[in-house]
Coordinates of C-alpha atoms in Angstrom, one line a residue:
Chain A
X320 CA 76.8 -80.5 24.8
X321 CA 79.5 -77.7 24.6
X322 CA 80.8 -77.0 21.2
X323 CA 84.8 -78.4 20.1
X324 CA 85.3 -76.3 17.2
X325 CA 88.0 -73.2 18.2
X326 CA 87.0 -69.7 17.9
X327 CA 88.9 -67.8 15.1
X328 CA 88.6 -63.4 15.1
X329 CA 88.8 -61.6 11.9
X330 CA 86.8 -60.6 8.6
X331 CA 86.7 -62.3 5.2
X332 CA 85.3 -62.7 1.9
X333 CA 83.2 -64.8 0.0
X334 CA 85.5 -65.8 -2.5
X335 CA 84.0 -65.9 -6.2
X336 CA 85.7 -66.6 -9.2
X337 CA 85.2 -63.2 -10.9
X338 CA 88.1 -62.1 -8.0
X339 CA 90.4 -65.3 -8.4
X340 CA 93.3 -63.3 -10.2
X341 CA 92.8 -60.5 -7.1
X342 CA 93.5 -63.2 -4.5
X343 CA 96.0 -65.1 -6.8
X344 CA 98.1 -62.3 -7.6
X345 CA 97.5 -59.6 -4.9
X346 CA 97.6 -59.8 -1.4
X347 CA 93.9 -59.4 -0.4
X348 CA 93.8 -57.6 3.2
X349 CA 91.3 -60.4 4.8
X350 CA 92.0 -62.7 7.6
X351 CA 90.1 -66.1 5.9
X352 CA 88.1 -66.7 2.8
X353 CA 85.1 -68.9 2.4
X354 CA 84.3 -71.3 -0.5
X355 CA 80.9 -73.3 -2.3
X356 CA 82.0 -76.5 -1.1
X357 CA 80.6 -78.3 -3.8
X358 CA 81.8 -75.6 -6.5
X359 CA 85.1 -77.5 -5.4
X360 CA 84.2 -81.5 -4.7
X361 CA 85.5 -82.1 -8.7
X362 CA 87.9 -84.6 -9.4
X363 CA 90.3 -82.5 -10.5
X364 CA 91.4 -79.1 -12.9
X365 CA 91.4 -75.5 -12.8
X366 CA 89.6 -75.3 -9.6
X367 CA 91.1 -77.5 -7.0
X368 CA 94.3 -75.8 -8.7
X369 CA 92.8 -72.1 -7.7
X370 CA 91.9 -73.6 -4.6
X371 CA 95.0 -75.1 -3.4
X372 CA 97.1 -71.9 -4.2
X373 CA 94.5 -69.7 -2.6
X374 CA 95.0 -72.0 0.7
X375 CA 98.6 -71.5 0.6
X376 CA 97.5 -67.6 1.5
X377 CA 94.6 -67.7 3.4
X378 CA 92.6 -70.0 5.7
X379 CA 89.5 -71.3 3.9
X380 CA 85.9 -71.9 5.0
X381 CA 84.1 -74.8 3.2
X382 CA 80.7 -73.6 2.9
X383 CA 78.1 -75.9 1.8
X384 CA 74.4 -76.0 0.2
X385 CA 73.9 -79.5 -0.5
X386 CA 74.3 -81.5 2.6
X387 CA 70.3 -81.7 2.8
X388 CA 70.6 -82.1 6.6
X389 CA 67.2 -81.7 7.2
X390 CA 66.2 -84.5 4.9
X391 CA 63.9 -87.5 5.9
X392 CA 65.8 -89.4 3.6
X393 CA 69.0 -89.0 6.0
X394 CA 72.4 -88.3 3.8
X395 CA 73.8 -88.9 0.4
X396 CA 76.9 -90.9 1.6
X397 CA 78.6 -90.4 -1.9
X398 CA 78.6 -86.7 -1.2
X399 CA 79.9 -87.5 2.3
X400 CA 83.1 -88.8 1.0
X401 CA 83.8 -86.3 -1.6
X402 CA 83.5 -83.5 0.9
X403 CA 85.3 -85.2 3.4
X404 CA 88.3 -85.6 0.5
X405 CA 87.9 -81.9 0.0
X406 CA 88.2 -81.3 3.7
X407 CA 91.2 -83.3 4.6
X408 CA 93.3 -82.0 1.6
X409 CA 92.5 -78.0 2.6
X410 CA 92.4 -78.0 5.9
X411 CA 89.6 -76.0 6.4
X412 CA 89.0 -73.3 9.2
X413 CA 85.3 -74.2 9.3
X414 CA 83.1 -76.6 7.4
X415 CA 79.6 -75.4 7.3
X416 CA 76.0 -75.8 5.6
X417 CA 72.5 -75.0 6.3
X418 CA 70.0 -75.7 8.8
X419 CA 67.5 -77.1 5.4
X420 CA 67.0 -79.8 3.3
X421 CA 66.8 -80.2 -0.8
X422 CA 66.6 -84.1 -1.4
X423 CA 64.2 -86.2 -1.2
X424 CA 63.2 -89.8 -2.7
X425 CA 66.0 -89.3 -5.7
X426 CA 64.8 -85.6 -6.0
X427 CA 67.1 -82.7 -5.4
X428 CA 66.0 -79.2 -5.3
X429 CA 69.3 -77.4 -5.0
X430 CA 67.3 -74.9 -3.2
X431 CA 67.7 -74.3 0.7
X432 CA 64.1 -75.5 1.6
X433 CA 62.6 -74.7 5.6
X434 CA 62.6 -77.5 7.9
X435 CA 59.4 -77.3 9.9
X436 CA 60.3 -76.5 13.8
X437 CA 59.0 -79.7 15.1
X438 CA 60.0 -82.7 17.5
X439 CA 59.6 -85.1 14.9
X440 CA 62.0 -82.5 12.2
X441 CA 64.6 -81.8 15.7
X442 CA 65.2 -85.7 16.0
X443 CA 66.0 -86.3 12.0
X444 CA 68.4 -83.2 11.8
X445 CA 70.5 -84.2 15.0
X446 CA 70.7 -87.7 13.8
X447 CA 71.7 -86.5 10.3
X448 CA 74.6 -83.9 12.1
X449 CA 75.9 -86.4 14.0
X450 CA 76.1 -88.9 11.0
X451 CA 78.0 -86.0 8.9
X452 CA 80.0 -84.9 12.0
X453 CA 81.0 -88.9 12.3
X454 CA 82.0 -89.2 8.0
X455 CA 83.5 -85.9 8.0
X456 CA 85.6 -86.4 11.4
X457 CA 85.1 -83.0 13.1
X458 CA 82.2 -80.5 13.8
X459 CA 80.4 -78.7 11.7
X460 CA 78.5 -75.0 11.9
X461 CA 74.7 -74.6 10.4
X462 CA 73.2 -71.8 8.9
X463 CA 70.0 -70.4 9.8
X464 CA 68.7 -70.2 6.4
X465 CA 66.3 -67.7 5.0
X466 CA 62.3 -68.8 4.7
X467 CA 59.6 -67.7 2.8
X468 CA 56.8 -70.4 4.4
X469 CA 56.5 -71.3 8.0
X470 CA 54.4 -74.2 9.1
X471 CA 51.4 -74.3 10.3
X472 CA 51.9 -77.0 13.4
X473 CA 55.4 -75.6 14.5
X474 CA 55.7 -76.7 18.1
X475 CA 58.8 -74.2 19.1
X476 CA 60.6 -71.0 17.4
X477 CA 63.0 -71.0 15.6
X478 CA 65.9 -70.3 17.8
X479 CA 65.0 -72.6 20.2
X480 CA 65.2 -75.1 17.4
X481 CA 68.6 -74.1 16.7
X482 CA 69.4 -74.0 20.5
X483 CA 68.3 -78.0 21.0
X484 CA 69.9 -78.7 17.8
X485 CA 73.3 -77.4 18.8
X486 CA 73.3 -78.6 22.3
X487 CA 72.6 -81.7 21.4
X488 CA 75.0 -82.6 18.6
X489 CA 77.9 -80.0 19.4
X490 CA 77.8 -78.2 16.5
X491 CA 78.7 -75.0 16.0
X492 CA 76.1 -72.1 14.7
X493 CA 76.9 -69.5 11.4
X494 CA 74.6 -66.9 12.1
X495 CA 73.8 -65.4 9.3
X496 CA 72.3 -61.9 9.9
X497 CA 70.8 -61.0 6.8
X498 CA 69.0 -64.3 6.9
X499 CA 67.4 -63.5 10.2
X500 CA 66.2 -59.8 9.4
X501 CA 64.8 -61.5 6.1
X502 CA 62.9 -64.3 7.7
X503 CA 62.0 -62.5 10.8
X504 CA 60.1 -60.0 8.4
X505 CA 58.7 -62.9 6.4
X506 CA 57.2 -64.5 9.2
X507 CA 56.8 -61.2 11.7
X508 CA 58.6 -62.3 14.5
X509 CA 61.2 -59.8 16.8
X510 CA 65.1 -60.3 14.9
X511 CA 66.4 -59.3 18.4
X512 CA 64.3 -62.3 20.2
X513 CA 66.4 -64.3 17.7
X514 CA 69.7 -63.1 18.7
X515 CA 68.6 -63.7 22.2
X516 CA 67.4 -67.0 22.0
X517 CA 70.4 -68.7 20.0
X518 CA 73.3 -70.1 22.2
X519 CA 75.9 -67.8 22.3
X520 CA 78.6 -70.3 22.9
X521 CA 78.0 -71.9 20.0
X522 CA 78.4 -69.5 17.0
X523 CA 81.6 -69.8 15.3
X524 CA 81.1 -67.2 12.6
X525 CA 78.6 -64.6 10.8
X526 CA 77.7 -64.1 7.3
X527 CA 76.5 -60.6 6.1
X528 CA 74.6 -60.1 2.8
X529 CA 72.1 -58.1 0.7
X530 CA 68.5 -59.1 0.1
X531 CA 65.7 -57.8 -2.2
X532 CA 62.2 -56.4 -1.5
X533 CA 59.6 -58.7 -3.0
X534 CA 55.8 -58.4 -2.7
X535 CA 55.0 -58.7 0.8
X536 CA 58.1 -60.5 1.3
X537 CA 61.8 -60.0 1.9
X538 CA 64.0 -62.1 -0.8
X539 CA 67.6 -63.5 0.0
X540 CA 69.5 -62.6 -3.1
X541 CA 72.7 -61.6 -1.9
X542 CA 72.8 -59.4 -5.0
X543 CA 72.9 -56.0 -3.3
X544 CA 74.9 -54.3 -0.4
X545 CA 74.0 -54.7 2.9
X546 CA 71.0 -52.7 4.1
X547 CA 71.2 -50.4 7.2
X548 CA 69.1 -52.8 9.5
X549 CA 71.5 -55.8 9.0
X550 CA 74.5 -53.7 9.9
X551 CA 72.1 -52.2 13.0
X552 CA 71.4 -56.2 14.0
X553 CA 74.9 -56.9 13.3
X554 CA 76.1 -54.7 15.8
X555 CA 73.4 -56.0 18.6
X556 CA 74.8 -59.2 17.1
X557 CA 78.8 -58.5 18.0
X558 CA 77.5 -57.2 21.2
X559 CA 75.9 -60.5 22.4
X560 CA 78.4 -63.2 20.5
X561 CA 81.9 -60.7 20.8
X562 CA 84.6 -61.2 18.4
X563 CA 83.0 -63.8 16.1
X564 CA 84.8 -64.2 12.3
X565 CA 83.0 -62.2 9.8
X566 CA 82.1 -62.3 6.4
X567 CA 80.4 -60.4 3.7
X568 CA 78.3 -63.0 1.3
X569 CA 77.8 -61.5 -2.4
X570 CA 76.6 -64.7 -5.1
X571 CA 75.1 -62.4 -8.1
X572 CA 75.8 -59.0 -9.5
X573 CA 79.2 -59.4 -8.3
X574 CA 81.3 -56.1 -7.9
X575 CA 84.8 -55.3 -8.0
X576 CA 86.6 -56.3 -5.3
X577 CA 87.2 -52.8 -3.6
X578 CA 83.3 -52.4 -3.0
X579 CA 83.2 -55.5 -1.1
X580 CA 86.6 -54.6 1.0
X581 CA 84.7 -51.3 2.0
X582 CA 81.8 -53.0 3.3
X583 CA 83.8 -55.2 5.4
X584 CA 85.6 -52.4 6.3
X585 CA 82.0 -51.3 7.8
X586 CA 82.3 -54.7 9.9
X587 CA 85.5 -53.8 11.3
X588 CA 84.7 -50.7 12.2
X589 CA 81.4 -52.1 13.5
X590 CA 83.5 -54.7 15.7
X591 CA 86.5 -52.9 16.7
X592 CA 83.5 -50.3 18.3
X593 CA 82.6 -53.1 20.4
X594 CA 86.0 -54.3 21.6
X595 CA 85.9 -50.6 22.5
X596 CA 82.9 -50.5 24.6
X597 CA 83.9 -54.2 26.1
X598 CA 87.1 -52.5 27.5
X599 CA 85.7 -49.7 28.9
X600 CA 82.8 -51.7 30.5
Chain B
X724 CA 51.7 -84.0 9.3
X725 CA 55.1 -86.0 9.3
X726 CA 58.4 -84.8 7.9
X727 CA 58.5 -87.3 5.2
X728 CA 55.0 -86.5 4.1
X729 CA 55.9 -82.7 3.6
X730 CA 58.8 -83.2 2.0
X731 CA 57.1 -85.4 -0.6
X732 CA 54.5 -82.4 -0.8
X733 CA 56.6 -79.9 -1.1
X734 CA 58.8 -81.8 -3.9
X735 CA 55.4 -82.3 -6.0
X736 CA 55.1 -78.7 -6.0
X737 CA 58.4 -77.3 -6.9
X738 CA 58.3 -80.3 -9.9
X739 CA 54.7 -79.7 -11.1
X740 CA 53.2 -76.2 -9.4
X741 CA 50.1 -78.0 -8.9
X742 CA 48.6 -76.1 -6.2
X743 CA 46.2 -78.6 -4.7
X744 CA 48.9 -80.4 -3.2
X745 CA 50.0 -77.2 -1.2
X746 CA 46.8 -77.0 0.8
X747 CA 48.0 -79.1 3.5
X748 CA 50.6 -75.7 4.2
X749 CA 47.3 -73.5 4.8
X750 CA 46.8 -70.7 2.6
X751 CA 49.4 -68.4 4.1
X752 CA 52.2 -70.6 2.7
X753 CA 50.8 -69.6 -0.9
X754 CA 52.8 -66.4 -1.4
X755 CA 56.1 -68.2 0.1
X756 CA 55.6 -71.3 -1.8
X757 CA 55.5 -69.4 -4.7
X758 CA 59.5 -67.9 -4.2
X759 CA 60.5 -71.4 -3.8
X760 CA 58.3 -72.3 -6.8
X761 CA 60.2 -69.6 -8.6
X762 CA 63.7 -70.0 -7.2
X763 CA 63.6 -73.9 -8.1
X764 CA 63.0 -73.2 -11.8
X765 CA 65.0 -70.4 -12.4
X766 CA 68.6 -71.6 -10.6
X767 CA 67.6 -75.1 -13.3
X768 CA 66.9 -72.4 -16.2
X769 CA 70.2 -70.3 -15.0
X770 CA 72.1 -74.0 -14.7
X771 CA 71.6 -74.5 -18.7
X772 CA 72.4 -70.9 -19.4
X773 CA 75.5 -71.4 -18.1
X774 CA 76.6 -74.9 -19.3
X775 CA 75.1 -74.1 -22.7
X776 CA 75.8 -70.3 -23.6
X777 CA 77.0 -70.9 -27.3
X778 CA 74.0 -73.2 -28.1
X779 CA 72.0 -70.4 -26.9
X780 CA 73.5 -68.2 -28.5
X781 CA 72.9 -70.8 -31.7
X782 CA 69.5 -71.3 -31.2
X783 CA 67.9 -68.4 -29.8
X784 CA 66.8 -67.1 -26.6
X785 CA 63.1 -67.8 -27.3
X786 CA 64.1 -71.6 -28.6
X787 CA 66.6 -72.1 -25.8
X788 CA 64.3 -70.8 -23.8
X789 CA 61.4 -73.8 -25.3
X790 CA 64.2 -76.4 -24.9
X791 CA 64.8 -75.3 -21.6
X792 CA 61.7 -75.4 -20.0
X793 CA 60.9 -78.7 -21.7
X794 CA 64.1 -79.9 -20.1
X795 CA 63.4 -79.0 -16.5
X796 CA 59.6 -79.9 -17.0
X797 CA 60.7 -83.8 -17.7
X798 CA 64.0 -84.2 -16.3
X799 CA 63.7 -82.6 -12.5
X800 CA 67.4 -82.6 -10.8
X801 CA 68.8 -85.6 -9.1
X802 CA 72.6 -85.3 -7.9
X803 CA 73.7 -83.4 -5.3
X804 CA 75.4 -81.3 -7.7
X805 CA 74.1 -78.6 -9.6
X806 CA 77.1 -79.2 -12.4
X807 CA 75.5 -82.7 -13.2
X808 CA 71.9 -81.1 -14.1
X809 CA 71.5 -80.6 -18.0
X810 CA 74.0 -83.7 -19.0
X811 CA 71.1 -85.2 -20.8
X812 CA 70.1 -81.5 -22.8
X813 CA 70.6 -83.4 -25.8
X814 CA 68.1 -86.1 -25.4
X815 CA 65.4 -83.4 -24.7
X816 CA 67.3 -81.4 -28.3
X817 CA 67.5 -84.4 -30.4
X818 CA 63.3 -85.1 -29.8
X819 CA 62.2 -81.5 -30.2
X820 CA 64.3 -80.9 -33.2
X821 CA 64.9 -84.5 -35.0
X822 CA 65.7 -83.0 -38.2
X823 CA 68.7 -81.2 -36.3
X824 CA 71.2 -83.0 -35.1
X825 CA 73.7 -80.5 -34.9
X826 CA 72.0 -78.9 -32.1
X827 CA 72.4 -82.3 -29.7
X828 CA 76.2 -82.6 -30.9
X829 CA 76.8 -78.9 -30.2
X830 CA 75.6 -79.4 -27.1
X831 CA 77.5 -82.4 -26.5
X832 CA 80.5 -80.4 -27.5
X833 CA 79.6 -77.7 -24.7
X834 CA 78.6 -80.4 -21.9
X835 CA 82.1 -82.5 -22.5
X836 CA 84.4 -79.9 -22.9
X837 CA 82.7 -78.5 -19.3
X838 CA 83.3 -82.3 -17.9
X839 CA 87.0 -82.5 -19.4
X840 CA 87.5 -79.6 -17.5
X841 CA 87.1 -80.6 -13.9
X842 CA 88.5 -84.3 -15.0
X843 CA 90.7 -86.1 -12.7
X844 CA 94.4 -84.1 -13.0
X845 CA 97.1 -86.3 -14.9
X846 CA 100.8 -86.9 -15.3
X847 CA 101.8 -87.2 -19.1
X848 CA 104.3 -90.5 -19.8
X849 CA 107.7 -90.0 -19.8
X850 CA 110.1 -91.5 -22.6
X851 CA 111.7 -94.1 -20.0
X852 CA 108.6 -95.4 -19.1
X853 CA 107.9 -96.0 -22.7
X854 CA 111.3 -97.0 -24.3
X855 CA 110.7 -101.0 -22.7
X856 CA 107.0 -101.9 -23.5
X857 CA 106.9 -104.8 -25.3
X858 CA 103.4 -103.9 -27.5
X859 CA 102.1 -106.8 -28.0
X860 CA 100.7 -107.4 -24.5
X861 CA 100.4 -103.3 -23.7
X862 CA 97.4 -101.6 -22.7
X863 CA 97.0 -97.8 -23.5
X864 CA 95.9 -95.6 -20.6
X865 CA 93.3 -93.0 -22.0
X866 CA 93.1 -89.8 -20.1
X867 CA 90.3 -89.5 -17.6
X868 CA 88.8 -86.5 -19.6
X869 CA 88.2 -88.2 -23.3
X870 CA 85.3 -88.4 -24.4
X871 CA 84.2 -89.6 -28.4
X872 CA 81.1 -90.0 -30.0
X873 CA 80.1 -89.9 -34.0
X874 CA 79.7 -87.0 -35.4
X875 CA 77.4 -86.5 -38.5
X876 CA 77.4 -82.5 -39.0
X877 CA 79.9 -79.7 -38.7
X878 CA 78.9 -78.7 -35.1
X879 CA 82.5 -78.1 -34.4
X880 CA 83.0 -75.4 -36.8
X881 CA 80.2 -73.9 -35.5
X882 CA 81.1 -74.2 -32.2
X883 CA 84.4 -72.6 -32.9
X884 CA 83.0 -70.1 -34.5
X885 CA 80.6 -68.9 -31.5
X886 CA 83.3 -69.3 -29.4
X887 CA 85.5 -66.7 -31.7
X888 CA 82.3 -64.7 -31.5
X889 CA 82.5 -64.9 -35.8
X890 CA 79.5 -64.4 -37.7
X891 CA 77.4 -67.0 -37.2
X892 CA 78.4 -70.4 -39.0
X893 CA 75.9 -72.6 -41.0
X894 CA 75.6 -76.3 -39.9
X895 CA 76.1 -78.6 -42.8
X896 CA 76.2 -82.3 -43.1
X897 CA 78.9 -83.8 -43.3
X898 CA 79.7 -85.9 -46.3
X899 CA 80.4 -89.1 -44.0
X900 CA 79.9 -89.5 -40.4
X901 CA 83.4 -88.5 -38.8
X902 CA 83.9 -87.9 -35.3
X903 CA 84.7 -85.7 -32.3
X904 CA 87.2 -85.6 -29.3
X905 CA 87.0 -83.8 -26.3
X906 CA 89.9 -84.3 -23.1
X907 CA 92.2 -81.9 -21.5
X908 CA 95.7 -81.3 -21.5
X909 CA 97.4 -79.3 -18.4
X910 CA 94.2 -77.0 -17.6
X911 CA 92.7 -76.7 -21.1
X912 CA 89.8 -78.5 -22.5
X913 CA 90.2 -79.2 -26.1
X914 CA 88.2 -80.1 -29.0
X915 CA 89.0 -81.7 -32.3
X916 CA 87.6 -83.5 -35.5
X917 CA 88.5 -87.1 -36.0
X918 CA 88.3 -88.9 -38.9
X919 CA 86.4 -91.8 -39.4
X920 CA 89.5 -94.4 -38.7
X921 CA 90.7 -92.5 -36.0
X922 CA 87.1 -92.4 -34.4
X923 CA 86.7 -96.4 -34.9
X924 CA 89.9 -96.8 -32.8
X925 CA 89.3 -94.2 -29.8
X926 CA 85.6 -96.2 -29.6
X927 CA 87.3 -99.5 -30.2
X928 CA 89.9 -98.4 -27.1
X929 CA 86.7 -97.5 -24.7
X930 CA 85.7 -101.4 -25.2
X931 CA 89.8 -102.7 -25.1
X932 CA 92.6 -100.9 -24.5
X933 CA 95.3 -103.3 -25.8
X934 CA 97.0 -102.4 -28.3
X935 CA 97.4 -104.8 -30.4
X936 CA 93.3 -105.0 -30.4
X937 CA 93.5 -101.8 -31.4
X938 CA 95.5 -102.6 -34.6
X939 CA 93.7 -105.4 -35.3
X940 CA 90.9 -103.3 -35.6
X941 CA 92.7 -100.3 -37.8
X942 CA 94.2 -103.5 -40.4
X943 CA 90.7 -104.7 -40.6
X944 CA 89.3 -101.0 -41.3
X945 CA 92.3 -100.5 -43.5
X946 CA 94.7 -103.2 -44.6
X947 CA 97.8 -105.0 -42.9
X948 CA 100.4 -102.3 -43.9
X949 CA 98.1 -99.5 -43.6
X950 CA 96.8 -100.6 -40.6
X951 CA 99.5 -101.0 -38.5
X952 CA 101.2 -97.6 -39.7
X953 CA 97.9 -96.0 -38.9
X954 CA 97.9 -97.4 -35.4
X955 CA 101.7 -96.1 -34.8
X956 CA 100.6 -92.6 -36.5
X957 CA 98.1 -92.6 -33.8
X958 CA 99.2 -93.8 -31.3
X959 CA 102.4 -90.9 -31.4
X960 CA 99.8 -88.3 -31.5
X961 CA 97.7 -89.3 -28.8
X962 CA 100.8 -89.7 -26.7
X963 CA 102.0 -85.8 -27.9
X964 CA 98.9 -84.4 -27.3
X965 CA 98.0 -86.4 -24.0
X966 CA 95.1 -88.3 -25.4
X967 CA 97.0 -91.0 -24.1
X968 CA 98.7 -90.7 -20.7
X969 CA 100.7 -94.1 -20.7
X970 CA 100.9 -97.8 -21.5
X971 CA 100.4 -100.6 -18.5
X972 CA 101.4 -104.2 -19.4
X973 CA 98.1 -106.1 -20.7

């Protein structure tokens, strides 16, 4: 199953509230901005304020972490509702979450936990999409997430995972770069086999972020710049998927906002170079 | 092994970091288990930092940090939301420090004012809406933010205090239990002192919100006359100050 959900071009922002008064008050050159979903399902106050008034200036992703769509417990139909609120009041350009789970049996992790690349796994997170598709009335984008474990008794990779997942439900994909370069280094596996494998059709947009060198293991942290071999996958990236809408992703150490516009300016450059080489092909 | 079965395991090890139940992963899961063992209790550790920064600041980092990890030990996360985890701090502050009870009210103070803040937005009432209600048979309307509990130390002042980043204030007793009153007005959370009467009456409105129940209840706490100016005293500030959005016919 082909994808619904409309292709959008452009760069944006995590937004964070240490830049609220930047995007309140300024006029912040990006094309979208993208949200914590549930930093937002409240009931009411400063932040659905903030997040209304930012709307009336930009279009908005509504990025999730709490959908659990990999859980064997299916979906939290409470949160459901509130997101789906959320959703039809703002509009959004994308509503998205991450191929993981964190609930189980009344337990929630709040941590984006690996789904184990099985049959059994494939069947419970296309029925959960689809259920989530169904509440929330349109289609939604997953995340690759990062992963520190992979399972022994995986019967396929991980893109052809995500390949089955999306052609089956019609969802669209967020490839997020950093993720791959981090996990594909976790787990020793090629980053570019990755890009190959996922269905192009199917991603809608692209996160960039930072990560951090553990011992023996990469660590998503999205507390630093973007390293040199994300921007060298993102451009092998752009030059499989084309114009996709990208992001930078910063959560801690948050700078000012000029330091994250230049490294989306190293995005643009980064795509306009392959519109380039597109057109002269 | 089955999805549900690893997701069970894996939920045991995040909650207890007992290792034998990892070895079902095989021993190269041991290093990545451990990030998730460590991401897992640091985001709960960073979740109380952030709802409770004056208490900690109270306290101590090395008896925040003992509270804390107390906390997360016992009381693993449920809700989907990260902003629910630590509303019951002050069970885990009132049993490791009995003798302090201003520790669990000023972290009440901190959790309710953080609740009042993302409460559902109101409309204040307006003067026609209230110049017909016939207040025998009206019911007051409570903002969605107010919250009220006893109060039996000065964990207010202290709290104001931290907040004005003064030197640190001592926590007394108070002479009688009082009480405290958190909502929001427009987009600020506030906090205030109550008296013992007025505390009697915003309980007494959580259980019934007519109005004349509410002055039966200040004329038996203080007299007929008394009582029933008391209630009108009140009843104008609440409306001033938002406490109370409106009246609905009972």
């Amino acid at each position: 199953m082909s994808t619904t959900i409309p292709t959008f071009s452009g760069y944006g922002l995590g937004l964070r509230k240490e830049h609220y008064r930047d995007f309140l008050e300024g006029d912040v050159p990006v094309d979208f901005v993208e949200v914590i979903s549930e930093n937002f399902m409240v009931d009411g106050g400063q932040p659905r304020d903030i997040l209304r008034r930012i709307r009336e200036k930009h279009p908005v992703v509504l990025h999730g972490v709490s959908m659990s769509i990999g859980s064997s417990d299916g979906l939290d139909r409470a949160y459901l509702l509130r997101l789906r609120a959320l959703a039809d009041e703002i509009q959004p350009l994308f509503v998205s979450d991450h191929l993981s789970w964190s609930r189980v049996a009344g337990f929630s992790s709040h941590d984006l936990l690996p789904v184990p690349y099985t049959g059994e796994a494939l069947d419970m997170v296309c029925r959960n999409i689809e259920m989530a598709q169904d509440a929330l009335g349109r289609p939604m984008l997953f995340e690759n997430p990062s992963s520190y474990v992979a399972f022994e008794g995986a019967e396929m990779a991980e893109w052809e995972f995500i390949g089955a997942m999306a052609k089956r439900t019609g969802c669209g994909l967020l490839l997020d770069v950093n993720n791959v370069h981090v996990t594909a280094h976790n787990h020793g596996f090629d980053a570019h086999a990755f890009l190959h494998g996922i269905p192009a059709a199917h991603v809608r947009q692209i996160h960039l972020a930072g990560h951090t060198e553990g011992p023996g293991l990469l660590i998503d942290t999205h507390d630093q710049p973007v390293c040199d071999d994300v921007w060298s996958l993102y451009a092998t990236a752009r030059s499989l998927l084309g114009d996709v809408a990208t992001m930078i992703e910063r959560d801690d150490a948050i700078p000012p906002l000029a330091e994250l516009l230049d490294e989306l300016a190293i995005a643009r450059a980064i795509g306009q170079r392959d519109e380039l080489h597109r057109v002269a092909a | 092994m089955k999805l549900a079965a690893l997701q069970d395991q894996f939920r045991q090890w995040l909650v207890t970091g007992d290792e034998a139940g990892t070895e079902a992963f095989g021993a190269s899961a041991r290093p990545g288990l451990q990030v998730y063992q460590n991401n897992y209790r640091v985001q709960l550790m960073g979740c109380l930092e952030v709802s409770y920064p004056l208490l900690r600041r109270f306290i101590g980092e090395d008896a925040f940090r003992e509270a804390a990890i107390t906390h997360i030990d016992a009381h693993p996360p449920r809700g989907w939301t990260l902003d629910h985890y630590g509303a019951d701090f002050g069970d885990t502050l009132r049993a490791l420090h009995p003798r302090n009870p201003d520790l669990e009210e000023l972290a009440w103070i901190e959790w309710m004012l953080g609740e009042a803040f993302v409460a559902a937005d109101t409309l204040p009432a307006t003067p026609e809406a209230l110049a017909s209600v016939d207040w025998d048979h009206a019911n007051l309307v409570l903002a969605p933010s107010v919250r009220v509990r006893r109060a039996v130390t000065n964990a207010d002042d202290v709290w104001m205090a931290l907040r004005d980043g003064e030197a640190a204030a001592e926590s007394e007793w108070l002479a009688a239990p009082e009480g405290l009153l958190v909502w929001r007005r427009d987009h600020m959370a506030r906090l205030r002192r109550t008296d013992a009467v007025e505390s009697a009456a915003l309980l007494a409105l959580g259980n019934d919100p007519g109005f004349g129940s509410l002055c039966e209840t200040l004329v038996a706490l203080l007299g007929e006359e008394a009582g029933v100016q008391r209630a009108g005293q009140l009843l104008a500030d609440w409306l001033g100050t938002g406490v109370v959005l409106g009246v609905t016919d009972a």
